[in-house]
mmCIF file of C-alpha atoms in Angstrom:
data_model
loop_
_atom_site.group_PDB
_atom_site.id
_atom_site.type_symbol
_atom_site.label_atom_id
_atom_site.label_comp_id
_atom_site.label_asym_id
_atom_site.label_seq_id
_atom_site.Cartn_x
_atom_site.Cartn_y
_atom_site.Cartn_z
ATOM 1 C CA GLY G 2 73.387 116.266 110.647
ATOM 2 C CA GLN G 3 75.965 113.554 110.199
ATOM 3 C CA HIS G 4 75.992 111.561 107.019
ATOM 4 C CA GLY G 5 78.006 108.796 105.432
ATOM 5 C CA LEU G 6 77.241 106.485 102.524
ATOM 6 C CA THR G 7 73.823 106.015 100.963
ATOM 7 C CA GLY G 8 72.516 102.515 100.299
ATOM 8 C CA LYS G 9 73.387 102.952 96.616
ATOM 9 C CA ASP G 10 76.928 104.089 97.517
ATOM 10 C CA LYS G 11 77.399 101.025 99.733
ATOM 11 C CA SER G 12 76.245 98.672 96.988
ATOM 12 C CA GLU G 13 78.595 100.322 94.481
ATOM 13 C CA LEU G 14 81.525 100.121 96.902
ATOM 14 C CA VAL G 15 80.877 96.449 97.695
ATOM 15 C CA ALA G 16 80.606 95.617 93.980
ATOM 16 C CA LYS G 17 83.961 97.308 93.300
ATOM 17 C CA LEU G 18 85.761 95.678 96.224
ATOM 18 C CA ASN G 19 84.189 92.284 95.563
ATOM 19 C CA LYS G 20 86.000 92.147 92.194
ATOM 20 C CA LYS G 21 89.351 92.250 94.009
ATOM 21 C CA MET G 22 88.815 90.655 97.427
ATOM 22 C CA LYS G 23 86.429 88.992 99.840
ATOM 23 C CA VAL G 24 84.156 91.628 101.376
ATOM 24 C CA PHE G 25 82.791 91.615 104.915
ATOM 25 C CA ILE G 26 80.317 94.115 106.332
ATOM 26 C CA SER G 27 79.925 94.862 110.006
ATOM 27 C CA SER G 28 76.911 97.049 110.610
ATOM 28 C CA GLU G 29 74.860 98.174 113.563
ATOM 29 C CA ALA G 30 71.998 98.979 111.185
ATOM 30 C CA LYS G 31 69.991 96.399 109.276
ATOM 31 C CA LEU G 32 71.637 95.698 105.932
ATOM 32 C CA PRO G 33 69.742 95.921 102.653
ATOM 33 C CA LYS G 34 68.781 92.497 101.320
ATOM 34 C CA GLU G 35 71.406 92.619 98.517
ATOM 35 C CA LEU G 36 74.206 93.140 101.078
ATOM 36 C CA GLU G 37 73.005 90.675 103.726
ATOM 37 C CA SER G 38 75.263 87.875 102.404
ATOM 38 C CA TYR G 39 78.319 90.028 103.251
ATOM 39 C CA LYS G 40 77.377 90.379 106.928
ATOM 40 C CA PHE G 41 80.414 89.669 109.084
ATOM 41 C CA ARG G 42 79.759 87.425 112.013
ATOM 42 C CA ILE G 43 82.759 87.430 114.327
ATOM 43 C CA ALA G 44 83.308 87.111 118.045
ATOM 44 C CA PRO G 45 84.013 90.576 119.476
ATOM 45 C CA GLU G 46 87.373 89.457 120.851
ATOM 46 C CA ARG G 47 88.480 88.535 117.290
ATOM 47 C CA LEU G 48 87.603 91.884 115.696
ATOM 48 C CA HIS G 49 91.120 93.330 115.943
ATOM 49 C CA HIS G 50 92.529 90.242 114.235
ATOM 50 C CA ALA G 51 90.142 90.855 111.348
ATOM 51 C CA LEU G 52 91.108 94.540 111.171
ATOM 52 C CA TYR G 53 94.813 93.672 111.159
ATOM 53 C CA TYR G 54 94.532 91.130 108.335
ATOM 54 C CA ALA G 55 92.129 93.180 106.206
ATOM 55 C CA SER G 56 93.486 94.752 103.018
ATOM 56 C CA ILE G 57 91.420 97.874 103.583
ATOM 57 C CA VAL G 58 88.792 99.101 106.052
ATOM 58 C CA VAL G 59 86.012 101.444 104.969
ATOM 59 C CA SER G 60 84.055 102.781 107.918
ATOM 60 C CA GLU G 61 81.454 105.343 108.868
ATOM 61 C CA GLY G 62 82.658 104.898 112.451
ATOM 62 C CA SER G 63 85.751 106.720 113.646
ATOM 63 C CA THR G 64 86.733 104.115 116.238
ATOM 64 C CA ILE G 65 86.989 101.237 113.763
ATOM 65 C CA ALA G 66 88.822 103.416 111.230
ATOM 66 C CA SER G 67 91.308 104.556 113.868
ATOM 67 C CA GLU G 68 91.864 101.072 115.273
ATOM 68 C CA ALA G 69 92.561 99.774 111.765
ATOM 69 C CA GLY G 70 95.088 102.558 111.221
ATOM 70 C CA VAL G 71 96.896 101.820 114.484
ATOM 71 C CA LEU G 72 97.081 98.161 113.447
ATOM 72 C CA GLY G 73 98.642 99.112 110.096
ATOM 73 C CA THR G 74 95.600 98.587 107.902
ATOM 74 C CA PRO G 75 94.685 101.555 105.708
ATOM 75 C CA ALA G 76 91.227 102.929 106.385
ATOM 76 C CA ILE G 77 88.744 105.283 104.807
ATOM 77 C CA TYR G 78 86.624 107.179 107.330
ATOM 78 C CA ILE G 79 83.439 108.449 105.700
ATOM 79 C CA ASN G 80 81.568 110.867 107.882
ATOM 80 C CA SER G 81 80.626 114.527 107.953
ATOM 81 C CA ASN G 82 81.753 114.676 111.597
ATOM 82 C CA PRO G 83 85.573 114.972 111.580
ATOM 83 C CA MET G 84 87.411 113.414 114.511
ATOM 84 C CA SER G 85 90.762 114.844 115.594
ATOM 85 C CA TYR G 86 92.384 111.430 116.098
ATOM 86 C CA CYS G 87 91.384 110.375 112.568
ATOM 87 C CA GLN G 88 92.788 113.630 111.222
ATOM 88 C CA GLU G 89 96.005 112.921 113.151
ATOM 89 C CA GLN G 90 96.275 109.487 111.513
ATOM 90 C CA GLU G 91 95.583 111.047 108.125
ATOM 91 C CA ARG G 92 98.846 112.989 108.488
ATOM 92 C CA TYR G 93 100.608 109.611 108.611
ATOM 93 C CA GLY G 94 98.672 108.308 105.610
ATOM 94 C CA MET G 95 96.846 105.626 107.598
ATOM 95 C CA ILE G 96 93.343 107.068 107.286
ATOM 96 C CA TYR G 97 91.699 108.843 104.391
ATOM 97 C CA ASN G 98 89.005 111.128 105.844
ATOM 98 C CA THR G 99 86.108 112.378 103.762
ATOM 99 C CA PRO G 100 82.461 113.348 104.144
ATOM 100 C CA GLU G 101 82.034 112.877 100.368
ATOM 101 C CA SER G 102 80.982 109.438 99.173
ATOM 102 C CA LYS G 103 82.191 110.317 95.666
ATOM 103 C CA LYS G 104 85.818 110.359 96.892
ATOM 104 C CA VAL G 105 85.637 106.893 98.438
ATOM 105 C CA LEU G 106 86.133 104.920 95.222
ATOM 106 C CA SER G 107 89.216 106.931 94.247
ATOM 107 C CA PHE G 108 90.639 106.463 97.768
ATOM 108 C CA VAL G 109 90.048 102.712 97.388
ATOM 109 C CA ASP G 110 92.044 102.744 94.131
ATOM 110 C CA THR G 111 94.860 104.737 95.744
ATOM 111 C CA ILE G 112 95.107 102.345 98.689
ATOM 112 C CA LEU G 113 94.904 99.149 96.653
ATOM 113 C CA ASN G 114 97.635 100.355 94.290
ATOM 114 C CA LEU G 115 100.111 100.641 97.169
ATOM 115 C CA PRO G 116 101.918 97.605 98.608
ATOM 116 C CA ARG G 117 100.850 96.446 102.074
ATOM 117 C CA GLU G 118 104.377 97.137 103.356
ATOM 118 C CA HIS G 119 103.862 100.826 102.541
ATOM 119 C CA PHE G 120 101.244 101.046 105.301
ATOM 120 C CA ARG G 121 103.246 98.934 107.754
ATOM 121 C CA ILE G 122 106.129 101.423 107.410
ATOM 122 C CA ARG G 123 103.754 104.370 107.938
ATOM 123 C CA ARG G 124 102.328 102.650 111.010
ATOM 124 C CA GLU G 125 105.797 102.133 112.491
ATOM 125 C CA LYS G 126 106.627 105.815 111.929
ATOM 126 C CA MET G 127 103.364 106.872 113.558
ATOM 127 C CA LEU G 128 103.856 104.623 116.596
ATOM 128 C CA ALA G 129 107.516 105.635 116.967
ATOM 129 C CA GLU G 130 106.398 109.241 117.384
ATOM 130 C CA LYS G 131 103.850 108.407 120.096
ATOM 131 C CA THR G 132 104.284 107.679 123.796
ATOM 132 C CA ASP G 133 104.011 104.045 124.884
ATOM 133 C CA VAL G 134 101.782 104.677 127.897
ATOM 134 C CA THR G 135 102.403 101.243 129.449
ATOM 135 C CA ALA G 136 106.182 101.687 129.295
ATOM 136 C CA TYR G 137 105.863 105.246 130.597
ATOM 137 C CA LEU G 138 103.792 104.175 133.618
ATOM 138 C CA PHE G 139 106.047 101.216 134.344
ATOM 139 C CA ASP G 140 109.137 103.451 134.261
ATOM 140 C CA TYR G 141 107.433 106.081 136.422
ATOM 141 C CA ILE G 142 106.413 103.555 139.092
ATOM 142 C CA HIS G 143 109.834 101.911 138.924
ATOM 143 C CA GLN G 144 111.646 105.236 139.395
ATOM 144 C CA HIS G 145 109.399 106.438 142.217
ATOM 145 C CA TYR G 146 108.565 103.236 144.072
ATOM 146 C CA GLY G 147 111.122 100.623 143.050
ATOM 147 C CA LYS G 148 111.251 97.636 140.765
ATOM 148 C CA GLU G 149 109.135 95.257 142.896
ATOM 149 C CA GLU G 150 106.299 97.765 143.296
ATOM 150 C CA ALA G 151 106.359 98.485 139.551
ATOM 151 C CA ALA G 152 105.967 94.784 138.825
ATOM 152 C CA ARG G 153 103.146 94.494 141.407
ATOM 153 C CA GLN G 154 101.292 97.492 139.939
ATOM 154 C CA ILE G 155 101.539 96.179 136.380
ATOM 155 C CA VAL G 156 100.118 92.743 137.221
ATOM 156 C CA LYS G 157 97.296 93.944 139.507
ATOM 157 C CA PRO G 158 93.889 92.729 138.347
ATOM 158 C CA ALA G 159 91.875 95.410 136.563
ATOM 159 C CA ALA G 160 89.162 95.331 139.244
ATOM 160 C CA ALA G 161 91.706 96.168 141.947
ATOM 161 C CA VAL G 162 93.161 99.025 139.913
ATOM 162 C CA SER G 163 89.781 100.673 139.333
ATOM 163 C CA LYS G 164 88.950 100.916 143.062
#
């Protein structure tokens, strides 16, 4: 089955990171007592702000790792279940994918020895090579239905669009 970090691995990782930065843990599972003080309590709508301003994100969840990468924050995705979108971001150097907990600490060192701007540049390259779906749809509607209809379609409430 799937596996990520053991409790011992998590404690070791937190101890290492805690020497260099403030550590926050977001977990769906109950945290061990020694890690409880690191529990991150944040409103869900503020999560992406936290990911953006983080120095590094270490995650057993592919979604959080990928979202961090898209925001320009380097991430380590630790899981035995590879995800294609995380592998895609690895090609840009935004995510370090591994099922091996032993590699995590060396990835942390690699990331923290690079300037933040290094990852912002990689992010810009990655996004420049992708399609902006909003712009694409706006242009499509504009070309096929006219400017006014494009504007109306873009500002429609989500509930009306889903019908």
